Tab-separated table of C-alpha atoms and ligand atoms in Angstrom:
chain	number	residue	atom	x	y	z
A	1161	MET	CA	-0.397	-27.392	17.901
A	1162	LEU	CA	2.329	-24.958	16.907
A	1163	ASP	CA	1.588	-21.361	17.819
A	1164	LYS	CA	2.263	-18.422	15.508
A	1165	THR	CA	5.725	-17.656	16.918
A	1166	ASP	CA	6.824	-21.307	16.454
A	1167	THR	CA	5.524	-21.335	12.892
A	1168	GLU	CA	7.317	-18.075	12.105
A	1169	ALA	CA	10.594	-19.391	13.570
A	1170	LEU	CA	10.298	-22.602	11.507
A	1171	GLN	CA	9.513	-20.595	8.372
A	1172	ARG	CA	12.500	-18.337	8.906
A	1173	GLU	CA	14.807	-21.322	9.413
A	1174	ALA	CA	13.504	-22.923	6.202
A	1175	PHE	CA	14.008	-19.585	4.372
A	1176	ARG	CA	17.574	-19.347	5.722
A	1177	ARG	CA	18.374	-22.882	4.563
A	1178	ASP	CA	16.848	-22.383	1.116
A	1179	ALA	CA	18.487	-18.975	0.604
A	1180	LEU	CA	21.982	-20.140	1.616
A	1181	ALA	CA	21.697	-23.318	-0.466
A	1182	GLY	CA	20.314	-21.483	-3.513
A	1183	LEU	CA	22.895	-18.670	-3.396
A	1184	SER	CA	25.721	-21.211	-3.062
A	1185	LYS	CA	24.891	-22.949	-6.357
A	1186	PRO	CA	26.974	-22.223	-9.453
A	1187	ARG	CA	23.730	-20.920	-10.994
A	1188	LYS	CA	22.091	-19.048	-8.163
A	1189	THR	CA	18.432	-19.680	-7.377
A	1190	LEU	CA	15.886	-18.759	-4.733
A	1191	PRO	CA	12.679	-20.810	-4.464
A	1192	ALA	CA	9.645	-18.827	-5.643
A	1193	ARG	CA	7.659	-19.583	-2.490
A	1194	TRP	CA	9.763	-16.979	-0.620
A	1195	LEU	CA	8.509	-14.198	-2.909
A	1196	TYR	CA	5.296	-14.098	-0.863
A	1197	ASP	CA	5.896	-12.205	2.388
A	1198	ASP	CA	3.237	-9.574	3.218
A	1199	ARG	CA	4.724	-7.075	0.759
A	1200	GLY	CA	5.205	-9.762	-1.905
A	1201	SER	CA	1.569	-10.866	-1.575
A	1202	GLU	CA	0.442	-7.233	-1.924
A	1203	LEU	CA	2.588	-6.795	-5.016
A	1204	PHE	CA	1.241	-10.032	-6.510
A	1205	GLU	CA	-2.286	-8.669	-6.038
A	1206	GLU	CA	-1.167	-5.560	-7.940
A	1207	ILE	CA	0.357	-7.698	-10.712
A	1208	THR	CA	-3.017	-9.354	-11.280
A	1209	LYS	CA	-4.409	-5.909	-12.168
A	1210	ALA	CA	-1.561	-4.911	-14.510
A	1211	PRO	CA	-2.739	-4.459	-18.116
A	1212	GLU	CA	-0.058	-6.865	-19.419
A	1213	TYR	CA	-0.860	-9.636	-16.905
A	1214	TYR	CA	-3.785	-11.250	-18.758
A	1215	PRO	CA	-4.088	-14.587	-16.811
A	1216	THR	CA	-6.203	-13.418	-13.858
A	1217	ARG	CA	-8.819	-11.476	-15.785
A	1218	THR	CA	-8.935	-14.098	-18.553
A	1219	GLU	CA	-9.517	-16.949	-16.105
A	1220	THR	CA	-12.107	-14.897	-14.211
A	1221	GLY	CA	-13.987	-14.331	-17.478
A	1222	ILE	CA	-13.907	-18.066	-18.305
A	1223	LEU	CA	-15.246	-18.953	-14.847
A	1224	GLU	CA	-18.009	-16.337	-15.138
A	1225	ASP	CA	-19.036	-17.542	-18.599
A	1226	ASN	CA	-19.089	-21.208	-17.573
A	1227	ALA	CA	-20.078	-21.129	-13.905
A	1228	GLY	CA	-23.211	-23.205	-14.560
A	1229	ALA	CA	-21.314	-25.986	-16.344
A	1230	ILE	CA	-18.657	-25.981	-13.612
A	1231	ALA	CA	-21.375	-26.298	-10.975
A	1232	ASP	CA	-22.812	-29.260	-12.935
A	1233	LEU	CA	-19.415	-30.960	-12.940
A	1234	PHE	CA	-19.189	-30.661	-9.142
A	1235	GLY	CA	-22.852	-31.610	-8.679
A	1236	PRO	CA	-25.207	-30.938	-5.740
A	1237	GLU	CA	-23.992	-30.778	-2.129
A	1238	ALA	CA	-20.364	-30.813	-3.259
A	1239	VAL	CA	-17.453	-30.556	-0.831
A	1240	ILE	CA	-15.054	-28.071	-2.443
A	1241	LEU	CA	-11.345	-28.363	-1.642
A	1242	GLU	CA	-9.505	-25.236	-2.765
A	1243	TYR	CA	-5.725	-25.610	-2.995
A	1244	GLY	CA	-4.260	-22.223	-2.073
A	1245	ALA	CA	-7.016	-20.227	-0.435
A	1246	GLY	CA	-7.918	-16.764	-1.466
A	1247	ALA	CA	-8.513	-16.737	-5.188
A	1248	GLY	CA	-11.091	-14.143	-4.088
A	1249	ILE	CA	-13.531	-13.347	-6.827
A	1250	LYS	CA	-12.800	-16.645	-8.661
A	1251	THR	CA	-13.761	-18.686	-5.605
A	1252	GLU	CA	-16.915	-16.631	-5.182
A	1253	ILE	CA	-17.972	-17.191	-8.796
A	1254	VAL	CA	-17.782	-20.969	-8.330
A	1255	LEU	CA	-19.343	-21.098	-4.847
A	1256	GLU	CA	-22.171	-18.822	-5.980
A	1257	ALA	CA	-23.052	-21.163	-8.861
A	1258	LEU	CA	-23.054	-24.407	-6.841
A	1259	ASP	CA	-26.234	-26.262	-5.974
A	1260	ARG	CA	-26.450	-26.414	-2.140
A	1261	PRO	CA	-22.680	-26.815	-1.510
A	1262	GLY	CA	-21.936	-29.133	1.422
A	1263	LEU	CA	-18.661	-27.645	2.638
A	1264	TYR	CA	-15.855	-25.339	1.498
A	1265	VAL	CA	-12.334	-26.354	2.563
A	1266	PRO	CA	-9.685	-23.722	1.708
A	1267	ILE	CA	-6.125	-25.039	2.113
A	1268	ASP	CA	-3.157	-22.687	2.520
A	1269	ILE	CA	0.238	-22.607	4.212
A	1270	SER	CA	-0.310	-19.086	5.582
A	1271	GLY	CA	-2.617	-19.356	8.595
A	1272	ASP	CA	-3.281	-15.591	8.716
A	1273	PHE	CA	-4.127	-15.349	5.057
A	1274	LEU	CA	-6.324	-18.441	5.312
A	1275	ALA	CA	-8.252	-17.110	8.317
A	1276	ALA	CA	-8.855	-13.783	6.574
A	1277	SER	CA	-10.104	-15.370	3.369
A	1278	ALA	CA	-12.248	-17.934	5.265
A	1279	ASP	CA	-13.865	-15.018	7.130
A	1280	ARG	CA	-14.546	-13.200	3.895
A	1281	ILE	CA	-16.240	-16.279	2.438
A	1282	ARG	CA	-18.310	-16.776	5.622
A	1283	GLN	CA	-19.549	-13.204	5.370
A	1284	ARG	CA	-20.355	-13.524	1.714
A	1285	PHE	CA	-22.041	-16.966	2.074
A	1286	PRO	CA	-23.487	-17.078	5.624
A	1287	ASP	CA	-25.165	-20.483	5.045
A	1288	LEU	CA	-22.042	-22.208	3.760
A	1289	ALA	CA	-19.965	-24.391	6.121
A	1290	VAL	CA	-16.267	-23.431	5.870
A	1291	GLU	CA	-13.454	-25.545	7.326
A	1292	PRO	CA	-9.987	-24.087	6.604
A	1293	VAL	CA	-6.912	-26.343	6.652
A	1294	THR	CA	-3.452	-24.865	7.270
A	1295	ALA	CA	-1.106	-26.946	5.143
A	1296	ASP	CA	1.463	-26.814	2.365
A	1297	PHE	CA	-0.482	-28.379	-0.493
A	1298	THR	CA	2.730	-29.259	-2.343
A	1299	ALA	CA	3.444	-31.838	0.400
A	1300	GLU	CA	1.376	-34.624	1.963
A	1301	PHE	CA	-1.274	-33.541	4.478
A	1302	ASP	CA	-4.517	-34.869	5.932
A	1303	LEU	CA	-7.980	-33.546	5.225
A	1304	PRO	CA	-10.415	-33.144	8.141
A	1305	GLY	CA	-11.760	-36.595	9.061
A	1306	ASP	CA	-15.416	-35.556	9.181
A	1307	LEU	CA	-16.152	-34.438	5.612
A	1308	PRO	CA	-19.833	-34.701	4.623
A	1309	GLU	CA	-20.629	-37.811	2.547
A	1310	ALA	CA	-23.687	-36.669	0.568
A	1311	GLY	CA	-22.131	-34.853	-2.407
A	1312	ARG	CA	-19.111	-35.278	-4.651
A	1313	ARG	CA	-15.726	-33.940	-3.578
A	1314	GLY	CA	-14.320	-31.357	-5.954
A	1315	GLY	CA	-10.777	-29.985	-6.124
A	1316	PHE	CA	-10.412	-26.342	-7.232
A	1317	PHE	CA	-6.939	-25.186	-8.278
A	1318	PRO	CA	-7.201	-21.904	-10.203
A	1319	GLY	CA	-4.598	-19.259	-11.021
A	1320	SER	CA	-2.215	-21.431	-13.057
A	1321	THR	CA	-0.294	-22.152	-9.877
A	1322	ILE	CA	0.317	-25.598	-11.404
A	1323	GLY	CA	2.710	-23.741	-13.724
A	1324	ASN	CA	4.929	-22.802	-10.783
A	1325	LEU	CA	5.512	-26.489	-9.992
A	1326	ASP	CA	8.057	-28.601	-11.861
A	1327	ARG	CA	6.827	-31.711	-13.675
A	1328	ALA	CA	7.408	-34.096	-10.762
A	1329	GLU	CA	5.766	-31.713	-8.280
A	1330	ALA	CA	2.799	-31.149	-10.603
A	1331	LEU	CA	2.312	-34.898	-11.027
A	1332	ALA	CA	2.574	-35.503	-7.274
A	1333	PHE	CA	0.057	-32.704	-6.725
A	1334	LEU	CA	-2.427	-34.168	-9.234
A	1335	LYS	CA	-2.146	-37.597	-7.571
A	1336	ARG	CA	-2.639	-36.078	-4.115
A	1337	MET	CA	-5.746	-34.160	-5.230
A	1338	ARG	CA	-7.025	-37.385	-6.854
A	1339	ARG	CA	-6.627	-39.212	-3.522
A	1340	HIS	CA	-8.326	-36.359	-1.664
A	1341	VAL	CA	-11.433	-36.363	-3.845
A	1342	GLY	CA	-11.868	-40.151	-3.855
A	1343	PRO	CA	-13.491	-42.391	-6.490
A	1344	GLU	CA	-16.450	-40.094	-7.369
A	1345	GLY	CA	-14.425	-36.897	-7.385
A	1346	ALA	CA	-13.933	-34.075	-9.855
A	1347	ALA	CA	-11.613	-31.107	-10.214
A	1348	VAL	CA	-11.360	-27.742	-11.922
A	1349	LEU	CA	-7.857	-26.679	-12.831
A	1350	GLY	CA	-6.846	-23.301	-14.270
A	1351	CYS	CA	-3.807	-23.174	-16.522
A	1352	ASP	CA	-2.083	-20.543	-18.620
A	1353	LEU	CA	-1.435	-21.714	-22.193
A	1354	LYS	CA	1.613	-21.494	-24.455
A	1355	LYS	CA	1.486	-18.459	-26.697
A	1356	ASP	CA	3.662	-15.931	-28.505
A	1357	ILE	CA	6.743	-15.001	-26.535
A	1358	PRO	CA	6.350	-11.167	-26.531
A	1359	THR	CA	2.921	-11.483	-24.853
A	1360	LEU	CA	4.411	-13.769	-22.211
A	1361	ILE	CA	7.467	-11.595	-21.576
A	1362	ALA	CA	5.311	-8.464	-21.209
A	1363	ALA	CA	3.063	-10.258	-18.700
A	1364	TYR	CA	6.106	-10.972	-16.515
A	1365	ASP	CA	7.827	-7.613	-17.016
A	1366	ASP	CA	5.068	-4.997	-16.983
A	1367	ALA	CA	5.841	-1.420	-17.982
A	1368	ALA	CA	4.897	0.017	-14.570
A	1369	GLY	CA	7.522	-2.212	-12.919
A	1370	VAL	CA	5.210	-4.028	-10.509
A	1371	THR	CA	6.606	-7.461	-11.392
A	1372	ALA	CA	10.133	-6.070	-11.064
A	1373	ALA	CA	9.282	-4.779	-7.567
A	1374	PHE	CA	7.735	-8.181	-6.705
A	1375	ASP	CA	10.893	-10.002	-7.809
A	1376	LEU	CA	13.333	-7.565	-6.123
A	1377	ASN	CA	11.360	-7.727	-2.874
A	1378	ILE	CA	12.837	-11.173	-2.177
A	1379	LEU	CA	16.256	-9.483	-1.751
A	1380	THR	CA	14.782	-6.934	0.673
A	1381	ARG	CA	13.258	-9.859	2.558
A	1382	ILE	CA	16.667	-11.587	2.766
A	1383	ASN	CA	18.200	-8.398	4.175
A	1384	ARG	CA	15.424	-7.962	6.735
A	1385	GLU	CA	14.879	-11.542	7.869
A	1386	LEU	CA	18.306	-13.113	7.377
A	1387	GLY	CA	20.595	-10.250	8.342
A	1388	GLY	CA	21.748	-9.744	4.753
A	1389	ASP	CA	23.364	-6.724	3.117
A	1390	VAL	CA	22.443	-7.448	-0.502
A	1391	PRO	CA	22.700	-4.188	-2.504
A	1392	VAL	CA	19.177	-4.361	-3.924
A	1393	GLU	CA	19.711	-1.280	-6.132
A	1394	SER	CA	22.503	-3.140	-7.985
A	1395	PHE	CA	19.973	-5.685	-9.309
A	1396	GLY	CA	17.429	-5.564	-12.107
A	1397	HIS	CA	14.512	-7.819	-13.010
A	1398	GLU	CA	14.384	-9.863	-16.200
A	1399	ALA	CA	11.736	-12.200	-17.627
A	1400	ARG	CA	13.089	-14.890	-19.981
A	1401	TRP	CA	11.439	-17.593	-22.059
A	1402	ASN	CA	13.000	-21.051	-21.750
A	1403	ASP	CA	11.858	-23.117	-24.696
A	1404	ALA	CA	13.267	-26.385	-23.340
A	1405	THR	CA	11.164	-26.218	-20.178
A	1406	SER	CA	8.310	-24.231	-21.778
A	1407	ALA	CA	8.557	-21.733	-18.949
A	1408	ILE	CA	8.841	-18.039	-18.310
A	1409	GLU	CA	11.696	-17.569	-15.871
A	1410	MET	CA	12.139	-14.610	-13.541
A	1411	HIS	CA	15.742	-13.600	-12.908
A	1412	LEU	CA	17.404	-10.977	-10.740
A	1413	VAL	CA	20.368	-9.732	-12.750
A	1414	ALA	CA	23.430	-8.153	-11.120
A	1415	ARG	CA	24.016	-4.903	-13.022
A	1416	GLU	CA	27.606	-4.662	-11.780
A	1417	PRO	CA	29.974	-6.902	-9.808
A	1418	VAL	CA	28.542	-7.304	-6.292
A	1419	THR	CA	29.617	-8.831	-3.003
A	1420	PHE	CA	27.282	-9.293	-0.067
A	1421	SER	CA	26.709	-11.450	2.961
A	1422	VAL	CA	23.690	-13.375	4.215
A	1423	ASP	CA	23.635	-14.770	7.737
A	1424	GLY	CA	27.408	-14.224	7.947
A	1425	ARG	CA	28.163	-16.059	4.658
A	1426	ALA	CA	29.885	-14.126	1.866
A	1427	PHE	CA	28.710	-14.233	-1.762
A	1428	SER	CA	29.885	-12.526	-4.898
A	1429	MET	CA	28.415	-12.157	-8.364
A	1430	GLU	CA	29.779	-10.883	-11.631
A	1431	ALA	CA	27.994	-8.266	-13.713
A	1432	GLY	CA	25.279	-10.024	-15.729
A	1433	GLU	CA	25.118	-13.046	-13.406
A	1434	THR	CA	21.594	-13.856	-12.220
A	1435	ILE	CA	19.562	-15.306	-9.386
A	1436	HIS	CA	16.737	-17.410	-10.859
A	1437	THR	CA	13.632	-16.819	-8.732
A	1438	GLU	CA	10.641	-18.383	-10.507
A	1439	ASN	CA	9.443	-20.700	-13.266
A	1440	SER	CA	5.994	-20.239	-14.715
A	1441	ARG	CA	5.390	-23.171	-17.053
A	1442	LYS	CA	3.000	-22.816	-19.945
A	1443	TYR	CA	1.176	-25.893	-21.194
A	1444	ASP	CA	-0.966	-26.815	-24.145
A	1445	VAL	CA	-4.246	-28.545	-23.388
A	1446	GLU	CA	-3.012	-31.918	-24.701
A	1447	GLY	CA	0.158	-31.795	-22.590
A	1448	LEU	CA	-1.665	-30.929	-19.412
A	1449	ALA	CA	-4.409	-33.490	-20.094
A	1450	ALA	CA	-1.701	-36.156	-20.521
A	1451	LEU	CA	-0.116	-35.154	-17.207
A	1452	ALA	CA	-3.528	-35.170	-15.500
A	1453	GLU	CA	-4.178	-38.653	-16.903
A	1454	GLU	CA	-0.887	-39.842	-15.487
A	1455	GLY	CA	-2.068	-38.395	-12.173
A	1456	GLY	CA	-5.236	-40.519	-12.230
A	1457	TRP	CA	-7.656	-38.083	-13.913
A	1458	GLU	CA	-9.714	-38.002	-17.079
A	1459	LEU	CA	-10.293	-34.804	-18.988
A	1460	ASP	CA	-14.038	-34.129	-18.986
A	1461	ARG	CA	-14.323	-30.584	-20.377
A	1462	VAL	CA	-12.081	-27.681	-21.372
A	1463	TRP	CA	-13.270	-24.101	-21.172
A	1464	THR	CA	-11.188	-21.375	-22.758
A	1465	ASP	CA	-11.351	-17.714	-23.814
A	1466	GLU	CA	-11.816	-16.567	-27.403
A	1467	ASN	CA	-8.067	-16.037	-27.874
A	1468	GLU	CA	-7.197	-19.387	-26.263
A	1469	ARG	CA	-4.838	-17.715	-23.846
A	1470	PHE	CA	-5.938	-19.628	-20.771
A	1471	ALA	CA	-7.709	-22.937	-20.124
A	1472	VAL	CA	-9.944	-24.075	-17.298
A	1473	MET	CA	-10.041	-27.863	-17.324
A	1474	GLY	CA	-12.826	-29.957	-15.879
A	1475	LEU	CA	-11.403	-33.289	-14.671
A	1476	LYS	CA	-13.114	-36.447	-13.463
A	1477	VAL	CA	-11.659	-39.495	-11.784
B	82	LIG	C1	1.115	-17.381	-8.773
B	82	LIG	N1	1.579	-17.631	-10.129
B	82	LIG	C2	0.597	-18.439	-10.876
B	82	LIG	C3	2.029	-16.445	-10.863
B	82	LIG	C4	2.461	-16.831	-12.303
B	82	LIG	O1	1.938	-16.234	-13.239
B	82	LIG	O2	3.279	-17.737	-12.463
B	82	LIG	C5	3.171	-15.768	-10.158
B	82	LIG	C6	3.727	-14.585	-10.889
B	82	LIG	N2	4.999	-14.292	-11.019
B	82	LIG	C7	5.148	-13.184	-11.699
B	82	LIG	N3	3.976	-12.761	-12.047
B	82	LIG	C8	3.060	-13.594	-11.543
């Protein structure tokens, strides 16, 4: 087993590699996963409460309104596999509604975060067995070998995190979850839907500047963890709609010509040049159902809000 210091050293090395590779491209990028250090995770929590960021409260409302039907889809004594632990209230809504759940398996790459959210769930549901798995769910990993056999296995992937994956990654994820749940399995998948562009842009560029702070924090992280001297104050945040990929993109825009170094390597950017930090793809129900089908699933039910902003999809094998 790797201890915490080993894991942190490996993470930092992966961050260094990704940052240097991304900043060396003609169109600079940084993978979105590095947005989530402690400060980034705090800021993301704050984003979910911003008035313009409708996805979290909309999905929560859909889960509340349909908890009974979701529990029926999973069935009695279900083993729930949650990809990305710590959807907090959303997880609790589903667990609360289930008929005698057999086991809850939260899966997350951050061991600390996972332990904290597993503890919270244990306190809230003292009779529920909880078996956390530390793993990157966008790559292959093994489930515990001793999962109970009585109930159905159900995947739970809320939050529209599927939108942060590209098409190939999303398909690989759907196939992996299909393998995990086995032949009798089911899944509940939350996904933000395509809509008018101003609503989307506002959700990713809120007036209070929380999303901007979240985006810019990746530069502060580079300076702190990779010995960088990026002039953070010379950058601004921009949310853009890309029609070809059906995605909101987050960009860090250089407001003036800048030069900086990261881990001893020099970089320069012209005014207006950007670092692309995140894609958040928006689907329609048909498009996502087609992708899920390709991944080995059948669409069983779709639950949505009255404005059809967000969809929670019930899938069966
Ligand atoms: C985590 N993920 C689903 C969020 C999203 O909406 O794509 C991340 C986010 N980025 C900016 N705001 C929220």
